[in-house]
CSV table of C-alpha atoms and ligand atoms in Angstrom, one decimal:
chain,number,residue,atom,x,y,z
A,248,UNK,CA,2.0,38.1,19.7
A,249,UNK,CA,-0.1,35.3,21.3
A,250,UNK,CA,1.4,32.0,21.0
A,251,UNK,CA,-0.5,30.1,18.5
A,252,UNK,CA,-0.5,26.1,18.7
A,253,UNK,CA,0.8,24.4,15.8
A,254,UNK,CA,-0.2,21.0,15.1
A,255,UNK,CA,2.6,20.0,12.8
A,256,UNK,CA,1.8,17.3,10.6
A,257,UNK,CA,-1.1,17.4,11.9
A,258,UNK,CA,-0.1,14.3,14.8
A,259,UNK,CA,-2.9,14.0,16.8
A,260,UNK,CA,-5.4,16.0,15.2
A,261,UNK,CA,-9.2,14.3,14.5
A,262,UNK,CA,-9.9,16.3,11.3
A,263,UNK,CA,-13.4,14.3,10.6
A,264,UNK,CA,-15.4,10.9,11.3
A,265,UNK,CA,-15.1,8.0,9.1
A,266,UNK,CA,-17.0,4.5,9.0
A,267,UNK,CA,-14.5,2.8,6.7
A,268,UNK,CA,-12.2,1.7,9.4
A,269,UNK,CA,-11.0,1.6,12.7
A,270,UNK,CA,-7.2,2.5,14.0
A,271,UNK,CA,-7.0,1.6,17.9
A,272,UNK,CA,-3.3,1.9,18.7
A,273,UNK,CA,-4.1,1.3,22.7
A,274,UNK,CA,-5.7,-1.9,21.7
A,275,UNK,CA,-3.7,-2.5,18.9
A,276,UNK,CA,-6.5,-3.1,16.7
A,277,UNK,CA,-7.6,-2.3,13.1
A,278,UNK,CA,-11.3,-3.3,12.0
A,279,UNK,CA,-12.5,-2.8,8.6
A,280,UNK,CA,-15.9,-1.3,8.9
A,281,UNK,CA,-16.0,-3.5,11.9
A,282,UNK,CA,-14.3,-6.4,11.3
A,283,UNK,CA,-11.1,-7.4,12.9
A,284,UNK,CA,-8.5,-7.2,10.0
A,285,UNK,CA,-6.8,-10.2,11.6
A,286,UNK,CA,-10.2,-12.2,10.6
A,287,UNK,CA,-10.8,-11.0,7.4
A,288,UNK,CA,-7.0,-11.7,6.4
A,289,UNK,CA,-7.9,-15.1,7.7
A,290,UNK,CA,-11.0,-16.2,6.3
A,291,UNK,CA,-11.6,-13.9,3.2
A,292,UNK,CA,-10.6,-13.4,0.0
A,293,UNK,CA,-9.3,-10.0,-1.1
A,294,UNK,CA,-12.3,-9.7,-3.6
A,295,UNK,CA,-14.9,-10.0,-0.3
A,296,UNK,CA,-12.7,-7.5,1.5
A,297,UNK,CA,-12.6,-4.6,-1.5
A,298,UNK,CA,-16.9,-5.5,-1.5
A,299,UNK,CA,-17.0,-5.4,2.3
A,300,UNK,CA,-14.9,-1.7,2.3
A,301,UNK,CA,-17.1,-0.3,-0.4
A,302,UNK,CA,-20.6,-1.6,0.9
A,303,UNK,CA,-20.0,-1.8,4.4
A,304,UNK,CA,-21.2,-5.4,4.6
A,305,UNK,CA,-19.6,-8.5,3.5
A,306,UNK,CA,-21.6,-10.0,0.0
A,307,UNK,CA,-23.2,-12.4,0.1
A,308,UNK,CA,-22.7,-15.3,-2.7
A,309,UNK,CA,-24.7,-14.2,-4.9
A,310,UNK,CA,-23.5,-10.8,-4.8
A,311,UNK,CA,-19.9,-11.9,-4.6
A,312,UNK,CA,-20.8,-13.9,-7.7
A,313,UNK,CA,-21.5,-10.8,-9.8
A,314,UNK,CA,-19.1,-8.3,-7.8
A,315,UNK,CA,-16.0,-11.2,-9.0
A,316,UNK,CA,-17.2,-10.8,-12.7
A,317,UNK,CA,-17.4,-7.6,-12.9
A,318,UNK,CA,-13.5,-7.3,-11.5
A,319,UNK,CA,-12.6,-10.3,-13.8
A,320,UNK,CA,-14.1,-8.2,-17.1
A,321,UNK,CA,-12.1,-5.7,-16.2
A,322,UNK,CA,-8.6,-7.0,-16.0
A,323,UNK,CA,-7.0,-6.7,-20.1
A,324,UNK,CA,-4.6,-3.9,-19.9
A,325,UNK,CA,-6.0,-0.9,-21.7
A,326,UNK,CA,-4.3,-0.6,-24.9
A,327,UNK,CA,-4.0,3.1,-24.5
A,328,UNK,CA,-2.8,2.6,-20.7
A,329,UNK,CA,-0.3,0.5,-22.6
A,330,UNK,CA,1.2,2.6,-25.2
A,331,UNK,CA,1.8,5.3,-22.8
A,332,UNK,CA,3.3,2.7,-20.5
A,333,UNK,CA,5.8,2.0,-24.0
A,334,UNK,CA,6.8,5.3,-24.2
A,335,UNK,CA,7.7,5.7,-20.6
A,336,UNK,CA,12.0,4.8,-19.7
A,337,UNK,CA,12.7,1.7,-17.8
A,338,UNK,CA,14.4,3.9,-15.6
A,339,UNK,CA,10.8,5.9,-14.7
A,340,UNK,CA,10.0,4.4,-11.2
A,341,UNK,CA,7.4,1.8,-11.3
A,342,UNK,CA,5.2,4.4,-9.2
A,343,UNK,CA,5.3,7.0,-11.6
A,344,UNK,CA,4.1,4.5,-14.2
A,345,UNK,CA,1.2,3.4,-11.7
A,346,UNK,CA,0.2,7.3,-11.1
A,347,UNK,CA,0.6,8.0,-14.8
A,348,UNK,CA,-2.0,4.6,-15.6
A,349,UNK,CA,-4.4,6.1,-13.2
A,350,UNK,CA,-4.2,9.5,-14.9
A,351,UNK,CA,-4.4,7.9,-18.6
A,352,UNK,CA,-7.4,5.7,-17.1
A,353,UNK,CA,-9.4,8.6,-15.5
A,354,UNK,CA,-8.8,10.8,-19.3
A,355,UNK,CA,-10.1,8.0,-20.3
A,356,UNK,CA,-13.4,6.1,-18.2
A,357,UNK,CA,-16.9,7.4,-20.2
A,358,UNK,CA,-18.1,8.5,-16.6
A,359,UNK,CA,-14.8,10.4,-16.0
A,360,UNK,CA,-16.7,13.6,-15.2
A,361,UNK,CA,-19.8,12.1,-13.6
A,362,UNK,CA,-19.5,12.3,-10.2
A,363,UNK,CA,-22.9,10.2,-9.2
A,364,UNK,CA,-22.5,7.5,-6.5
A,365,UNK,CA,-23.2,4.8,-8.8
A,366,UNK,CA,-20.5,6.2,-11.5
A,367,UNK,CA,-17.6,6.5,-8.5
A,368,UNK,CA,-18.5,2.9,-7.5
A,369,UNK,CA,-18.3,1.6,-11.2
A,370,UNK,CA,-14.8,3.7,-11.5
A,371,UNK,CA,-13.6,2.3,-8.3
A,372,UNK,CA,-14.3,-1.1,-9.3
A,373,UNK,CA,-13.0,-0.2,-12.7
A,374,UNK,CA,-9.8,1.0,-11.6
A,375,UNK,CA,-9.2,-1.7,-9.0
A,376,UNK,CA,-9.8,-4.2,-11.1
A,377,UNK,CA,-7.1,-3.0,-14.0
A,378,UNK,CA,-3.9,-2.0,-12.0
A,379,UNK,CA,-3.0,-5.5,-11.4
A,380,UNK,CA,-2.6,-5.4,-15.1
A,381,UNK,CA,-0.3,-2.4,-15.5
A,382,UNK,CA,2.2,-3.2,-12.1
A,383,UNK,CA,2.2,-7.1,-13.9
A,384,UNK,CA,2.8,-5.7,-17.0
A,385,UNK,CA,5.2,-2.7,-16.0
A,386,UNK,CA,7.8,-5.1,-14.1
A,387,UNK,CA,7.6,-8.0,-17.1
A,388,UNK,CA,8.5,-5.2,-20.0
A,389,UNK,CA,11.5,-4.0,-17.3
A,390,UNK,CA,12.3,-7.6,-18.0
A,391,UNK,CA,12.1,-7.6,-21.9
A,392,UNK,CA,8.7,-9.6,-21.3
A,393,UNK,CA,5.5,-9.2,-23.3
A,394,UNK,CA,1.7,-9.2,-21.7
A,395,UNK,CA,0.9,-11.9,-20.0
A,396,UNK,CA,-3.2,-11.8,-20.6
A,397,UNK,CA,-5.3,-12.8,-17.2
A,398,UNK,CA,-6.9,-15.4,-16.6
A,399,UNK,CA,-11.2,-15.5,-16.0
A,400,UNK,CA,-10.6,-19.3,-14.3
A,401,UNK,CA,-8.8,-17.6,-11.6
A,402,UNK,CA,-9.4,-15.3,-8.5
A,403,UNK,CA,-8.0,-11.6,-8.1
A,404,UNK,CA,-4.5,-12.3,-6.3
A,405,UNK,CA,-4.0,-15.4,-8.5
A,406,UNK,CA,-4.6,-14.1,-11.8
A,407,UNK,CA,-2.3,-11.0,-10.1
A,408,UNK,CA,0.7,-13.6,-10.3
A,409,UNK,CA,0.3,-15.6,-13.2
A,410,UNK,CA,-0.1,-11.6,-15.4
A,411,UNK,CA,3.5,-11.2,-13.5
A,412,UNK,CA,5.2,-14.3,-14.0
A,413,UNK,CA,3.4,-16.1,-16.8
A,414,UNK,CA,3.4,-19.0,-14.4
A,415,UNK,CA,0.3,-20.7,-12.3
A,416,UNK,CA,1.2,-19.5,-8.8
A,417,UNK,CA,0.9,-22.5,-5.6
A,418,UNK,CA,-2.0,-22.4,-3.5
A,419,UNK,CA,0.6,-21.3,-0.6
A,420,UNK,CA,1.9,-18.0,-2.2
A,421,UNK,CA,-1.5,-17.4,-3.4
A,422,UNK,CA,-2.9,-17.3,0.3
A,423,UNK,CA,0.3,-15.0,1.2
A,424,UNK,CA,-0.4,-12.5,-1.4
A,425,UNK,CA,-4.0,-12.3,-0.7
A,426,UNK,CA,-3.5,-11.9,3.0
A,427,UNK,CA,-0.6,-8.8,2.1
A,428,UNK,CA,-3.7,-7.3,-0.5
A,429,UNK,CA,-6.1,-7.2,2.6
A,430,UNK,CA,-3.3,-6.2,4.8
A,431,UNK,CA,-2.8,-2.8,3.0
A,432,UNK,CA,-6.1,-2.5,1.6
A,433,UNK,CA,-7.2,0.7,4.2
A,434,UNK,CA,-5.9,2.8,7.3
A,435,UNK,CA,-8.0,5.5,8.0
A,436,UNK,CA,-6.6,9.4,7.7
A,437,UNK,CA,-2.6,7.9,6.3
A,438,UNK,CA,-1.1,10.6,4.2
A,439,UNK,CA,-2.7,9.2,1.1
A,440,UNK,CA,-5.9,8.8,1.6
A,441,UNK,CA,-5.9,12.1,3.5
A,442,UNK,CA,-4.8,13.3,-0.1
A,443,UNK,CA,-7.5,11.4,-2.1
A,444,UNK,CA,-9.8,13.2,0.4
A,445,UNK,CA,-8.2,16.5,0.3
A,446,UNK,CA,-8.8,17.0,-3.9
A,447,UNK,CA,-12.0,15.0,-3.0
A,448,UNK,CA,-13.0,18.0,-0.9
A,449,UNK,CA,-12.7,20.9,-4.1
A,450,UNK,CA,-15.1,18.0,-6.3
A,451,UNK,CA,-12.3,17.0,-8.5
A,452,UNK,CA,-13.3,13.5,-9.9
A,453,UNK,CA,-12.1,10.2,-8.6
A,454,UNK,CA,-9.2,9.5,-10.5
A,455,UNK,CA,-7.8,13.0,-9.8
A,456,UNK,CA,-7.8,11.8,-6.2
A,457,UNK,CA,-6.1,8.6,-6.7
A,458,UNK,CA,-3.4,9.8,-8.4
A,459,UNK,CA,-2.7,12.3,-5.9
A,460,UNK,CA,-2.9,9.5,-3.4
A,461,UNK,CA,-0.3,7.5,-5.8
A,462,UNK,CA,2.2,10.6,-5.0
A,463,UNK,CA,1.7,10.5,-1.8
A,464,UNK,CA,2.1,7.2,-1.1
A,465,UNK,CA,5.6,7.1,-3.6
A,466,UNK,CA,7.4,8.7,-0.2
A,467,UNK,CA,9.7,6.3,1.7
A,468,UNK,CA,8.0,7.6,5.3
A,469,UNK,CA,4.3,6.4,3.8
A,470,UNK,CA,4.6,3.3,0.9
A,471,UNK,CA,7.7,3.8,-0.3
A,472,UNK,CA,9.0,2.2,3.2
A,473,UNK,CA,8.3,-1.3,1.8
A,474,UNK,CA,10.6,-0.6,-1.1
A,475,UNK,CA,13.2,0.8,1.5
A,476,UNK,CA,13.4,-2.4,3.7
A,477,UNK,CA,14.5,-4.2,1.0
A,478,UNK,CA,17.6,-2.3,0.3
A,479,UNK,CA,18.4,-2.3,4.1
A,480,UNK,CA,18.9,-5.9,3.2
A,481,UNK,CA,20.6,-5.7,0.4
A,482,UNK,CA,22.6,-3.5,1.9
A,483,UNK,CA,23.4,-5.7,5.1
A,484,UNK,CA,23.8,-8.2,2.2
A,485,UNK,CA,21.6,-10.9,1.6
A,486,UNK,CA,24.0,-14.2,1.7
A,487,UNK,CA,22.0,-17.6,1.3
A,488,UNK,CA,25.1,-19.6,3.0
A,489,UNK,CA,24.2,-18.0,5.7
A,490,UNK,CA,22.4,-19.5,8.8
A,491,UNK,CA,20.0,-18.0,10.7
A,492,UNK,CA,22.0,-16.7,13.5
A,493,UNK,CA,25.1,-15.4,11.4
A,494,UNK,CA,22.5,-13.2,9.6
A,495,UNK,CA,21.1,-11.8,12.5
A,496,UNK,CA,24.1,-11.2,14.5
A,497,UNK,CA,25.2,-9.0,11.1
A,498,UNK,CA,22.2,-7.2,10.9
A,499,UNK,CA,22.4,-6.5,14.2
A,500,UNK,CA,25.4,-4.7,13.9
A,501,UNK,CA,24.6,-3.4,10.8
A,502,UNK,CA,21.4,-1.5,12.9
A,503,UNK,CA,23.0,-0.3,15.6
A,504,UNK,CA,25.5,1.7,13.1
A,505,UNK,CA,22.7,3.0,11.6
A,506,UNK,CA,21.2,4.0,14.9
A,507,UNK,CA,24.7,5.5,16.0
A,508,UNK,CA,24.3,7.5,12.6
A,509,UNK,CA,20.9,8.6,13.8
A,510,UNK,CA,19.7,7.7,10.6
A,511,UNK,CA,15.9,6.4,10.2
A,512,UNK,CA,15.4,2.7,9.4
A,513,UNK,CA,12.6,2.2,6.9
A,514,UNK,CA,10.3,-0.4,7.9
A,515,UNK,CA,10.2,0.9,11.5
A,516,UNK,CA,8.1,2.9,13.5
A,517,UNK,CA,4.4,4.7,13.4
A,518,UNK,CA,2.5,7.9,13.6
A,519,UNK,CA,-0.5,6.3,15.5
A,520,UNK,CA,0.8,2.9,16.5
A,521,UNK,CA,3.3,3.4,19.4
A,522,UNK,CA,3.2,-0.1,20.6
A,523,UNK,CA,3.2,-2.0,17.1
A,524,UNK,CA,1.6,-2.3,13.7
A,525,UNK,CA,-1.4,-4.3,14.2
A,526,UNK,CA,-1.2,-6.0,11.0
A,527,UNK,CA,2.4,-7.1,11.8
A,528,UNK,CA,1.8,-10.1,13.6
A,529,UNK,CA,-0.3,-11.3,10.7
A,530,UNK,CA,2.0,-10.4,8.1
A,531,UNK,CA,5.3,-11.7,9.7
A,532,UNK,CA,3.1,-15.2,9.9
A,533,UNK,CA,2.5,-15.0,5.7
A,534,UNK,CA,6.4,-14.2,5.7
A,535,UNK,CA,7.4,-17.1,7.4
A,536,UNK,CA,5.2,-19.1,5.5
A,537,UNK,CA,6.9,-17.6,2.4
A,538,UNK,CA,10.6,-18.2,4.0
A,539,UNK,CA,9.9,-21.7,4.7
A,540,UNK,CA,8.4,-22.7,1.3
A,541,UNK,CA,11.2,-21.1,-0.8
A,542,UNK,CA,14.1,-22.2,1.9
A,543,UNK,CA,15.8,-18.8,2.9
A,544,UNK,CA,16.4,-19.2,6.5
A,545,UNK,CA,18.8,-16.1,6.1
A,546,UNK,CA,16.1,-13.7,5.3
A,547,UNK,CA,14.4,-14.7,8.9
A,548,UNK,CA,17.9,-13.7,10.8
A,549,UNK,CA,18.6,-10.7,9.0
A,550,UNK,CA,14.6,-10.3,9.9
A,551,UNK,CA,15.2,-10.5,13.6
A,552,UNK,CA,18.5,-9.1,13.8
A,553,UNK,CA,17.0,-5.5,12.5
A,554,UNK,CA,14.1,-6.0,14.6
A,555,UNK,CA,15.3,-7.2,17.7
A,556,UNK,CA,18.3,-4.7,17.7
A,557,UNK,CA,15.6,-1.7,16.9
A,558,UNK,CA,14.0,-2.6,20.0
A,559,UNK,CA,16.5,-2.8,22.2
A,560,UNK,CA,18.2,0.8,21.5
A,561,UNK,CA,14.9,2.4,20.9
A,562,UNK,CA,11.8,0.1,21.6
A,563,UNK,CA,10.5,1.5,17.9
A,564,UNK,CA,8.0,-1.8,16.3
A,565,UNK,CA,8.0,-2.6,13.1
A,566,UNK,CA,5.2,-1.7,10.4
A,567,UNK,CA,3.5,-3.3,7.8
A,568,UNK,CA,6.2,-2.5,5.2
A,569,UNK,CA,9.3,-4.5,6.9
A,570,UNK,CA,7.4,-8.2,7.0
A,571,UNK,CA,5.6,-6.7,4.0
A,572,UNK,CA,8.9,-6.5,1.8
A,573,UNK,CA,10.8,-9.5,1.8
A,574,UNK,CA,7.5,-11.5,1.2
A,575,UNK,CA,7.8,-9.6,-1.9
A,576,UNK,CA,10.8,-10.3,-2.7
A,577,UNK,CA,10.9,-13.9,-1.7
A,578,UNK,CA,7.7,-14.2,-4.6
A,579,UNK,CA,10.1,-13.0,-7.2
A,580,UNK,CA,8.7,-9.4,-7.3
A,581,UNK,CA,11.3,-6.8,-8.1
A,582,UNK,CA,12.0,-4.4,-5.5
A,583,UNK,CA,10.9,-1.4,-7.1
A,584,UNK,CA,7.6,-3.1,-8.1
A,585,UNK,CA,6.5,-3.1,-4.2
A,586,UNK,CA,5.3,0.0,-3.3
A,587,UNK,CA,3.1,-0.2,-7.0
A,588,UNK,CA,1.5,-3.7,-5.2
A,589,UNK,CA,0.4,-1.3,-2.1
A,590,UNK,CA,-1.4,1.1,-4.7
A,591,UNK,CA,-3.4,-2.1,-6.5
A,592,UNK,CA,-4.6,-2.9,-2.7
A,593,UNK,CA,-5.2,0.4,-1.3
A,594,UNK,CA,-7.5,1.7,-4.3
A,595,UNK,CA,-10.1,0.1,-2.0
A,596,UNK,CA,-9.6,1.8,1.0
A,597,UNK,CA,-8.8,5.0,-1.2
A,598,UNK,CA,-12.2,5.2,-2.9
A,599,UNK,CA,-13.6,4.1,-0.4
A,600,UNK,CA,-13.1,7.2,1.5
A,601,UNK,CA,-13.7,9.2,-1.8
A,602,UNK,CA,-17.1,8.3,-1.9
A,603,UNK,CA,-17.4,8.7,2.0
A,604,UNK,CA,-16.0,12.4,1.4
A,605,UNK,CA,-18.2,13.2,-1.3
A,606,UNK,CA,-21.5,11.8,0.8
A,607,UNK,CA,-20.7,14.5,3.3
A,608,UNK,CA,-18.0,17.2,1.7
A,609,UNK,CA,-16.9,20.1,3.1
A,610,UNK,CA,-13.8,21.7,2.1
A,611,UNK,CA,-10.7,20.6,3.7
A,612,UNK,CA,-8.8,24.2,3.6
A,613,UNK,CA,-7.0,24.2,7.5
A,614,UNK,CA,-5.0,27.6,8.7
A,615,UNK,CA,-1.2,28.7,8.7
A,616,UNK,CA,0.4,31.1,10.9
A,617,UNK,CA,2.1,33.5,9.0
A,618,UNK,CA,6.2,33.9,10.0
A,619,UNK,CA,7.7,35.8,6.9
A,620,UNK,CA,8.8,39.3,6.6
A,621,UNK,CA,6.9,42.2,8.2
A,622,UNK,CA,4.4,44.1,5.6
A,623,UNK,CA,7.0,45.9,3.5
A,624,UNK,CA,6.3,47.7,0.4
A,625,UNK,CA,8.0,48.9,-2.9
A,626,UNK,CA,10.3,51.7,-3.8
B,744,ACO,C1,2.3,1.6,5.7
B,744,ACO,C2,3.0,2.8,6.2
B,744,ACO,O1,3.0,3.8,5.6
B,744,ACO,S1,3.7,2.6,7.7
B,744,ACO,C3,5.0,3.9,7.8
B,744,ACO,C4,6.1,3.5,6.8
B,744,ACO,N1,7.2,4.5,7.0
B,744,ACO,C5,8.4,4.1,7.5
B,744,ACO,O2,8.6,2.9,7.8
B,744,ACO,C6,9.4,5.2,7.5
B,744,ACO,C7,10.3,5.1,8.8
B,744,ACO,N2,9.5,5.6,10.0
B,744,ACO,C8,9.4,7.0,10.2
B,744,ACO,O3,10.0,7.8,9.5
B,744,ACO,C9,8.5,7.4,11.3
B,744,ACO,O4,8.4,6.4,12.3
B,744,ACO,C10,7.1,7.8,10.8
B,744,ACO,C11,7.2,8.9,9.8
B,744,ACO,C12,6.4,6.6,10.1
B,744,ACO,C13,6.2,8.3,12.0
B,744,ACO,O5,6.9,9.3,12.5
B,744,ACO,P1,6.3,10.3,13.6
B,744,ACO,O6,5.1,9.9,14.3
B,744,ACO,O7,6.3,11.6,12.9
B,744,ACO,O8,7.5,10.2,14.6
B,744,ACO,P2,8.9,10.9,14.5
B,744,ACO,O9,9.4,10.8,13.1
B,744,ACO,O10,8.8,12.3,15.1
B,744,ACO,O11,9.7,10.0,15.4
B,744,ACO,C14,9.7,10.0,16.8
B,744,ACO,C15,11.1,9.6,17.3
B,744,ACO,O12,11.4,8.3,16.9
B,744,ACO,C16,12.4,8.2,16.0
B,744,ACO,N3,12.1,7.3,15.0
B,744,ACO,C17,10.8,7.0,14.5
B,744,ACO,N4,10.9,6.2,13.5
B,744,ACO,C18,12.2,5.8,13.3
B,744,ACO,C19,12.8,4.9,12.5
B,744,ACO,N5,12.2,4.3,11.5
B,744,ACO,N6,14.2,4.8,12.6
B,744,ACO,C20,14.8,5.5,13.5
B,744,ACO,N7,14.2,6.3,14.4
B,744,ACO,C21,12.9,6.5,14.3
B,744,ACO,C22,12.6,9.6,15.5
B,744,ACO,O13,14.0,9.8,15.1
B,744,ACO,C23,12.3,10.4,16.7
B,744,ACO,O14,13.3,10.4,17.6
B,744,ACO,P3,13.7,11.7,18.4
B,744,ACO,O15,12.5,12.0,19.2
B,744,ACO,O16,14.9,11.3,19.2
B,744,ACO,O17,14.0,12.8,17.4
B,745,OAA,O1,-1.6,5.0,8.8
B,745,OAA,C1,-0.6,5.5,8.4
B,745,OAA,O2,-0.1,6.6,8.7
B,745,OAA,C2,0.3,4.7,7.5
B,745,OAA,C3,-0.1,3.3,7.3
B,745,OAA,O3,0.2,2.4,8.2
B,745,OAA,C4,-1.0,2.9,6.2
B,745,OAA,O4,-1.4,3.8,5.4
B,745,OAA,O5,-1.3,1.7,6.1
């Protein structure tokens, strides 16, 4: 039999082009149709970044003008999206409430079956603009908490807080929020959007394809990571006595018995990057921000402890998800709500590639080398 080669999970494989974005791990660059991430998290707001991803160019103000108030218009929480959402158990997983919003939103859009550019841009927008509404919504009735309604005076990431905590957020963890929402917003061929692409490719409609990339990105190897890093540290124990130092030196230990165990720390590690996340950098700088305005020099040390001990026994980097986490946390999200805050960001990117798909579709069907039983046949 000749040897056939298997690309298993596909590592390394270039399955098609995209313009949407640009992964260089040698360089450790990421550019948005162009644009270093690293500027855009800098100098944009998230509502330029979702235009810039689907339109390829940054608006200008007057288009930013009506692309804002078209995203504002959309942000009440469907009342049907909400009674599902009421029948669902507390103990459903935040995600599954997310994917089953998308699904209830799709039955429910008047272009649901139109699969026109100008209809998948107007569902994009339409979607992206109300799952802030359901994750805000879905962690405040976990809390016994009614609807907080948004806000029109108020931009996207904002207006994301005060529906979550019924409070007007500071201009500080405003800017944090909005840098993590640009931070996830896209990443070429990830496991999700290779998903969204994959039911793309058969012509199912666009909400099919998002909720398929909501399941995928549920997994603690893909979104679910961000999630996972903050029960490393509550595991480790979070201990606001502590200083800096103590913390580290116990999550230090705490990683190399995990790494003894040959267990896999979430947070940690890449399929393309090998040399570190390039969003990380950015990320860690909105974290320390965060840790410094709310006081918890612990969460730093228990920070570097995992980090720096990682390193040392394997030289693996962190992703986006371990700085990602605790600047969460440390805005009063709960921890299963964080993966669900990846989804309200990466619809961008998602339907972004969605549309990029459809503009030049071919099937995605790839080969499998058959290893089961010989041809056998029945009494
Ligand atoms: C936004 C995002 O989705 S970013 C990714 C978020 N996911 C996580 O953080 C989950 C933890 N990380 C991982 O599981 C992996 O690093 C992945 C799945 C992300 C990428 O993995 P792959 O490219 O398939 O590499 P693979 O899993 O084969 O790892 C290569 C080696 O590094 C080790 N390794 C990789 N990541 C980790 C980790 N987080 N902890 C411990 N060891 C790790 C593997 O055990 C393996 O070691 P071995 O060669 O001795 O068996
Ligand atoms: O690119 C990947 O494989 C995962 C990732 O970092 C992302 O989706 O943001």
């Amino acid at each position: 039999m000749e040897a056939v080669d298997i690309k298993k999970g596909l590592a390394g494989v270039v399955v098609d082009y995209t313009a949407v974005s640009k992964v260089n791990p040698d360089t450790n660059s990421l550019l948005y149709r162009g644009y270093p991430v690293q500027e855009l998290a800098a100098k944009c707001s998230f509502e330029e970044v979702a235009y810039l991803l689907w339109n390829g160019e940054l608006p200008t103000a007057e288009q930013l003008a009506e692309f804002t108030a078209r995203e504002r218009a959309g942000r009440p929480l469907d009342p049907v999206a909400k009674q599902v959402i009421d029948t669902l158990p507390t103990t459903a997983h935040p995600m599954d409430v997310c994917r089953t919003a998308a699904s209830v939103l799709g039955a429910r859009h008047e272009l649901a079956e139109d699969a026109s550019p100008q209809a998948n841009m107007k569902k994009a927008i339409d979607l992206w603009a109300a799952m802030p509404s359901v994750v805000a919504y879905d962690q405040r009735r976990r809390r016994g908490q009614d609807v907080v309604e948004p806000r029109d005076d108020l931009g996207y990431s904002a207006n994301f807080l005060w529906m979550t905590f019924g409070e007007e957020p500071v201009d500080e963890v405003v800017e944090a929020f909005n840098v993590s929402m640009i931070l996830y917003a896209e990443h070429s061929f990830n496991a999700s959007t290779f998903t969204a692409r994959v039911v793309t490719s058969t012509l199912s409609d666009l909400h099919s394809a998002v909720t398929a990339a909501i399941s995928a990105l549920k997994g603690p190897l893909h979104g679910g990571a961000n999630e996972a890093v903050m029960h490393t540290f509550d595991e480790i124990g979070i201990r606001s006595e502590e200083s800096l130092e103590e913390a580290a030196a116990r999550a230090r230990a705490w990683m190399e018995g995990a790494l003894a165990q040959k267990k896999k720390v979430m947070g940690f590690g890449h399929r393309v990057y090998k040399h570190g996340d390039s969003r990380v950098p950015t990320m860690k700088a909105a974290l320390d921000k965060m840790i410094a305005h709310y006081g918890r020099p612990e969460l730093l040390g228990l920070y570097n402890g995992l980090e720096q001990a990682m390193d040392e026994a394997k030289g693996i980097k962190p992703n986006l998800d371990y700085p990602a986490g605790p600047t969460y946390h440390l805005m009063g999200f709960d921890t299963p709500m964080f993966t669900p805050l990846f989804v309200a960001s990466r619809i961008t990117g998602w339907t972004a590639h969605i549309m990029e798909q459809l503009a030049s579709n071919a099937l995605i069907r790839p080969l499998s080398e058959y290893n089961g039983m010989d041809e056998r046949h029945l009494p």
